[in-house]
């Protein structure tokens, strides 16, 4: 066995199983009925069936894959190619855009999940440049500041490639949010106003080969704190999801040019637990590196996240107290740069 730094080693109860269960019956949803295509006559019955499938996937799984989604394959191929060029550089080059508590976007190689170090390196950038966020985590401090992206000198095309990809992901995410709204009995544009000054961002994850994938994870178990995650991954498997029906970890096999959609904690609160976010993690490979690039759809910083009034009543009262999204986000970001003695802020801290 190769000697592994103790910081990477998972507690025994959270180590990956060597016998992998490949997920069956994971919903794969064809979005072609809603594509903006002049030849595509939108049949109400077909749309109704699509909405039903989305609702069922959100409720039963908390995640699903989408195909025929309209996002161009070329843009995805470009971001993957540029990402490989960036991560293939020497460490001192990558560290020129290393993030810190002031510049929270950029390169990082010591990410922790649940206080255990992940076997990966990342590059983060926001969709809106700059992004408006609270200046501090103090609830009474109304001051705001800006997050700016850090772009490296190499690859030269990185900024343009990433920004173009981000716009495709935003469009796809908002399209899916419309379907989720309809599945909850809401108007399709019900969520749009929450994202006017979005704090959305994209991460490139690079998981190098690991000599001990039985005791180390690329990314430890977690749920996504935002509204929706749109994940692209290369052909190397690694993503595991905790199946709701039995609590087993199941491997999600990548489908060519599909996107994996995760319901986030914000949708869980907005829907008052009708749809719940799902725990997931990343397993490693002894021989192959893996690349993934999730888009995180996050609301405007001034959004008060709470169960929607249309989805609560006397029989189904709100299950969460309102919380300010910006303060929540700022608190979680702070934990990126320090090891916490307590659990990071979670939506269950606001449960009534």
Coordinates of C-alpha atoms in Angstrom, one line a residue:
X1 CA 0.0 0.0 0.0
X2 CA 1.2 3.5 -0.9
X3 CA 1.5 5.8 2.1
X4 CA -1.4 8.3 2.0
X5 CA -1.5 11.5 3.9
X6 CA -3.9 11.1 6.9
X7 CA -5.9 14.2 5.9
X8 CA -7.3 12.2 2.9
X9 CA -8.4 9.1 4.8
X10 CA -12.1 8.6 5.2
X11 CA -13.6 7.3 8.5
X12 CA -14.3 3.5 8.1
X13 CA -18.1 4.1 8.0
X14 CA -17.8 6.4 5.0
X15 CA -15.2 4.5 2.9
X16 CA -16.3 3.3 -0.6
X17 CA -17.4 -0.3 -1.0
X18 CA -15.3 -2.4 -3.4
X19 CA -18.4 -4.1 -4.7
X20 CA -20.0 -1.4 -6.8
X21 CA -23.7 -1.3 -7.4
X22 CA -24.4 0.2 -10.8
X23 CA -27.7 2.2 -10.7
X24 CA -30.5 0.8 -12.7
X25 CA -33.7 2.7 -13.7
X26 CA -32.1 6.1 -13.1
X27 CA -34.5 8.4 -14.9
X28 CA -33.2 9.5 -18.3
X29 CA -35.4 12.3 -19.6
X30 CA -35.6 13.5 -23.2
X31 CA -36.0 17.3 -23.3
X32 CA -36.6 17.5 -27.1
X33 CA -40.3 18.3 -26.7
X34 CA -39.4 21.8 -25.3
X35 CA -36.5 22.6 -27.6
X36 CA -36.8 25.9 -29.5
X37 CA -37.2 24.4 -32.9
X38 CA -39.4 25.7 -35.6
X39 CA -40.2 22.1 -36.7
X40 CA -41.1 21.2 -33.1
X41 CA -44.9 21.7 -32.6
X42 CA -45.3 21.6 -28.8
X43 CA -48.0 19.0 -28.1
X44 CA -49.6 19.7 -24.7
X45 CA -50.0 16.0 -23.9
X46 CA -46.3 15.4 -24.6
X47 CA -45.3 18.4 -22.4
X48 CA -47.7 17.1 -19.6
X49 CA -45.9 13.7 -19.8
X50 CA -42.5 15.4 -19.6
X51 CA -43.6 17.4 -16.6
X52 CA -44.8 14.2 -14.9
X53 CA -41.5 12.5 -15.5
X54 CA -39.6 15.4 -14.1
X55 CA -41.8 15.5 -10.9
X56 CA -41.5 11.8 -10.4
X57 CA -37.6 11.9 -10.8
X58 CA -37.3 14.8 -8.4
X59 CA -39.5 13.0 -5.8
X60 CA -38.2 9.5 -6.1
X61 CA -34.6 10.0 -6.9
X62 CA -33.6 13.7 -6.3
X63 CA -31.6 13.5 -9.5
X64 CA -31.9 12.4 -13.2
X65 CA -30.1 12.6 -16.5
X66 CA -31.3 14.7 -19.5
X67 CA -30.7 14.0 -23.2
X68 CA -31.6 16.0 -26.3
X69 CA -31.2 19.1 -24.1
X70 CA -30.2 21.6 -26.7
X71 CA -26.8 22.5 -25.2
X72 CA -24.2 22.3 -27.9
X73 CA -21.7 19.4 -27.7
X74 CA -18.9 21.6 -29.2
X75 CA -19.0 24.0 -26.2
X76 CA -18.8 21.0 -23.8
X77 CA -15.9 19.5 -25.7
X78 CA -14.1 22.9 -25.7
X79 CA -14.4 23.3 -21.9
X80 CA -13.1 19.8 -21.3
X81 CA -10.1 20.3 -23.6
X82 CA -9.2 23.7 -22.1
X83 CA -9.7 22.2 -18.6
X84 CA -7.2 19.4 -19.3
X85 CA -4.7 22.0 -20.6
X86 CA -5.0 24.1 -17.4
X87 CA -4.7 21.2 -15.0
X88 CA -1.8 19.7 -17.0
X89 CA 0.4 22.7 -16.1
X90 CA 3.0 22.7 -13.3
X91 CA 1.7 23.5 -9.8
X92 CA 3.4 26.9 -9.6
X93 CA 1.5 28.0 -12.8
X94 CA -1.8 26.9 -11.4
X95 CA -1.2 28.6 -8.1
X96 CA -0.8 32.0 -9.8
X97 CA -4.7 32.0 -9.7
X98 CA -5.1 30.2 -6.4
X99 CA -8.2 31.3 -4.5
X100 CA -8.0 32.7 -1.0
X101 CA -10.4 34.3 1.5
X102 CA -10.3 37.6 -0.5
X103 CA -10.3 36.1 -4.0
X104 CA -12.8 33.2 -3.5
X105 CA -12.8 32.1 -7.1
X106 CA -9.9 30.4 -8.9
X107 CA -7.7 27.3 -8.4
X108 CA -7.5 25.2 -5.3
X109 CA -6.0 21.9 -4.3
X110 CA -6.8 21.4 -0.7
X111 CA -10.6 21.2 -0.7
X112 CA -12.2 19.5 2.3
X113 CA -15.7 17.9 2.5
X114 CA -17.0 17.0 6.0
X115 CA -13.5 18.0 7.3
X116 CA -11.8 15.3 5.2
X117 CA -9.5 16.3 2.4
X118 CA -10.8 15.5 -1.1
X119 CA -8.4 13.8 -3.7
X120 CA -8.9 16.5 -6.4
X121 CA -8.0 19.9 -7.6
X122 CA -10.5 22.5 -8.8
X123 CA -11.0 25.7 -10.7
X124 CA -14.1 27.9 -9.8
X125 CA -15.6 30.8 -11.7
X126 CA -18.8 32.8 -11.3
X127 CA -21.3 33.2 -14.1
X128 CA -22.0 36.9 -13.5
X129 CA -18.8 39.0 -13.5
X130 CA -18.6 40.4 -10.9
X131 CA -21.0 38.7 -8.6
X132 CA -22.7 40.7 -5.9
X133 CA -22.6 39.1 -2.4
X134 CA -22.7 40.2 1.3
X135 CA -19.6 41.8 2.7
X136 CA -19.7 39.7 5.9
X137 CA -21.6 36.9 7.5
X138 CA -23.0 39.2 10.2
X139 CA -26.8 39.2 9.8
X140 CA -27.0 42.9 10.7
X141 CA -24.4 44.0 8.2
X142 CA -26.2 45.2 5.1
X143 CA -23.0 46.0 3.1
X144 CA -22.3 44.2 -0.1
X145 CA -19.1 43.4 -2.0
X146 CA -18.1 41.8 -5.3
X147 CA -16.6 38.5 -6.2
X148 CA -14.3 38.7 -9.2
X149 CA -13.0 35.8 -11.3
X150 CA -9.3 35.1 -11.6
X151 CA -8.3 34.0 -15.1
X152 CA -4.9 32.5 -15.9
X153 CA -2.6 33.6 -18.7
X154 CA -2.7 30.0 -20.1
X155 CA -4.7 28.6 -21.8
X156 CA -5.4 31.9 -23.6
X157 CA -8.9 30.8 -24.6
X158 CA -9.9 29.8 -21.1
X159 CA -12.0 32.9 -20.2
X160 CA -14.0 33.0 -23.4
X161 CA -14.6 29.2 -23.5
X162 CA -15.8 29.1 -19.9
X163 CA -18.0 32.1 -20.2
X164 CA -19.7 30.7 -23.4
X165 CA -20.3 27.4 -21.7
X166 CA -21.8 29.1 -18.6
X167 CA -24.5 30.8 -20.7
X168 CA -25.5 27.4 -22.2
X169 CA -25.7 25.9 -18.7
X170 CA -27.8 28.8 -17.4
X171 CA -30.2 28.5 -20.2
X172 CA -30.6 24.7 -19.7
X173 CA -30.9 25.1 -15.9
X174 CA -33.7 27.7 -16.1
X175 CA -35.5 25.5 -18.7
X176 CA -35.4 22.6 -16.2
X177 CA -36.6 25.0 -13.4
X178 CA -39.7 25.8 -15.5
X179 CA -40.5 22.1 -15.8
X180 CA -39.9 21.7 -12.0
X181 CA -42.3 24.6 -11.3
X182 CA -45.0 23.0 -13.5
X183 CA -44.5 19.7 -11.8
X184 CA -45.3 21.4 -8.5
X185 CA -48.4 23.0 -9.9
X186 CA -46.8 26.5 -10.2
X187 CA -46.5 28.9 -13.2
X188 CA -43.5 28.0 -15.3
X189 CA -41.7 31.3 -14.6
X190 CA -42.4 31.2 -10.9
X191 CA -38.7 30.8 -10.0
X192 CA -37.2 33.3 -12.5
X193 CA -37.2 36.4 -10.2
X194 CA -35.0 34.6 -7.7
X195 CA -32.1 34.5 -10.2
X196 CA -32.1 38.1 -11.5
X197 CA -28.7 38.8 -9.7
X198 CA -27.7 35.1 -9.5
X199 CA -24.7 34.0 -7.6
X200 CA -24.3 30.9 -9.8
X201 CA -20.9 29.4 -10.6
X202 CA -19.1 26.6 -12.3
X203 CA -16.4 24.3 -11.0
X204 CA -14.0 22.2 -12.9
X205 CA -13.0 19.1 -10.9
X206 CA -9.9 17.2 -11.8
X207 CA -9.5 13.8 -9.9
X208 CA -6.1 12.3 -10.5
X209 CA -5.6 8.5 -10.3
X210 CA -5.4 7.3 -6.6
X211 CA -3.4 4.3 -5.4
X212 CA -5.9 3.7 -2.5
X213 CA -9.5 4.3 -3.8
X214 CA -10.8 2.0 -1.0
X215 CA -10.0 4.6 1.8
X216 CA -10.0 7.9 -0.1
X217 CA -12.7 9.8 -2.0
X218 CA -12.5 12.3 -4.8
X219 CA -15.2 14.2 -3.1
X220 CA -16.8 13.2 0.2
X221 CA -20.5 12.7 0.8
X222 CA -22.5 15.9 0.6
X223 CA -25.7 17.5 -0.7
X224 CA -25.7 20.5 -3.0
X225 CA -26.7 23.7 -1.2
X226 CA -28.1 25.7 -4.2
X227 CA -31.2 25.3 -6.3
X228 CA -30.1 23.0 -9.1
X229 CA -26.9 21.4 -10.3
X230 CA -26.2 20.6 -13.9
X231 CA -23.3 18.2 -14.1
X232 CA -21.2 17.2 -17.1
X233 CA -18.6 14.5 -16.7
X234 CA -16.1 12.7 -19.0
X235 CA -16.3 9.0 -19.8
X236 CA -14.7 7.8 -16.5
X237 CA -17.2 6.7 -13.9
X238 CA -17.0 7.9 -10.4
X239 CA -20.2 9.7 -9.3
X240 CA -22.1 7.7 -6.7
X241 CA -25.6 8.7 -5.4
X242 CA -27.3 7.5 -2.2
X243 CA -30.4 5.8 -3.5
X244 CA -33.5 7.1 -1.6
X245 CA -35.3 3.7 -1.6
X246 CA -32.7 1.8 0.4
X247 CA -29.9 4.1 1.3
X248 CA -27.4 2.2 -0.9
X249 CA -24.6 4.0 -2.8
X250 CA -25.1 3.4 -6.5
X251 CA -22.7 4.4 -9.4
X252 CA -24.1 6.6 -12.1
X253 CA -22.8 5.5 -15.5
X254 CA -22.0 8.4 -17.8
X255 CA -24.2 8.7 -20.9
X256 CA -22.6 10.4 -23.9
X257 CA -23.5 14.1 -24.0
X258 CA -26.1 13.7 -21.2
X259 CA -26.2 16.0 -18.2
X260 CA -26.9 14.9 -14.6
X261 CA -29.4 17.1 -12.8
X262 CA -29.3 17.3 -9.0
X263 CA -32.1 18.8 -6.9
X264 CA -30.5 21.2 -4.4
X265 CA -31.3 22.2 -0.9
X266 CA -33.0 25.4 -2.0
X267 CA -35.6 23.5 -4.0
X268 CA -36.1 21.2 -1.0
X269 CA -37.0 24.3 1.1
X270 CA -39.0 26.1 -1.7
X271 CA -41.1 22.9 -2.2
X272 CA -41.4 22.3 1.6
X273 CA -39.8 18.9 1.3
X274 CA -41.9 17.7 -1.6
X275 CA -38.6 17.3 -3.5
X276 CA -35.5 16.6 -1.5
X277 CA -31.8 17.0 -2.3
X278 CA -29.8 13.8 -2.5
X279 CA -26.4 12.9 -1.0
X280 CA -23.7 12.0 -3.4
X281 CA -19.9 11.5 -3.5
X282 CA -17.1 10.7 -6.0
X283 CA -15.1 7.5 -6.1
X284 CA -11.6 7.3 -7.5
X285 CA -9.8 5.2 -10.1
X286 CA -6.3 3.7 -9.7
X287 CA -5.4 4.2 -13.4
X288 CA -7.5 7.0 -14.9
X289 CA -7.9 10.6 -14.1
X290 CA -11.5 12.0 -14.2
X291 CA -12.9 15.4 -15.1
X292 CA -16.3 16.8 -14.2
X293 CA -17.7 20.3 -14.5
X294 CA -20.9 21.1 -12.5
X295 CA -22.9 24.3 -13.0
X296 CA -24.5 25.4 -9.7
X297 CA -27.7 27.5 -10.1
X298 CA -27.7 29.9 -7.1
X299 CA -30.2 32.6 -6.3
X300 CA -29.5 36.4 -5.9
X301 CA -27.8 37.2 -2.6
X302 CA -30.8 39.1 -1.2
X303 CA -33.2 36.1 -1.7
X304 CA -35.0 35.0 1.5
X305 CA -35.2 31.2 1.0
X306 CA -38.4 29.8 2.5
X307 CA -41.2 27.4 1.6
X308 CA -43.4 28.9 -1.1
X309 CA -46.8 30.2 0.1
X310 CA -48.5 28.3 -2.7
X311 CA -47.2 25.0 -1.4
X312 CA -48.0 25.5 2.2
X313 CA -51.3 25.5 4.1
X314 CA -52.8 24.5 7.5
X315 CA -52.4 20.8 6.7
X316 CA -48.9 21.3 5.3
X317 CA -47.3 24.2 7.3
X318 CA -43.9 25.5 6.5
X319 CA -41.1 23.1 7.6
X320 CA -38.3 25.8 7.5
X321 CA -37.7 29.2 8.9
X322 CA -36.7 31.8 6.2
X323 CA -32.9 32.3 5.7
X324 CA -31.0 34.9 3.7
X325 CA -29.2 33.1 0.8
X326 CA -26.3 35.5 0.6
X327 CA -25.4 35.2 4.3
X328 CA -25.8 31.4 4.0
X329 CA -23.5 31.3 1.0
X330 CA -20.9 33.6 2.6
X331 CA -20.8 31.4 5.7
X332 CA -20.3 28.2 3.6
X333 CA -17.6 29.9 1.5
X334 CA -15.7 30.9 4.7
X335 CA -15.3 27.2 5.6
X336 CA -13.3 26.6 2.4
X337 CA -10.4 28.3 4.1
X338 CA -10.5 26.9 7.6
X339 CA -11.1 23.5 9.2
X340 CA -14.3 23.7 11.2
X341 CA -14.8 22.3 14.7
X342 CA -18.5 22.0 14.0
X343 CA -20.7 21.0 11.0
X344 CA -20.9 23.7 8.3
X345 CA -24.2 25.6 8.0
X346 CA -27.0 23.4 6.5
X347 CA -30.7 23.8 5.8
X348 CA -31.6 21.5 8.7
X349 CA -30.4 24.3 11.0
X350 CA -33.5 26.2 9.8
X351 CA -35.9 23.3 10.2
X352 CA -39.0 24.2 12.3

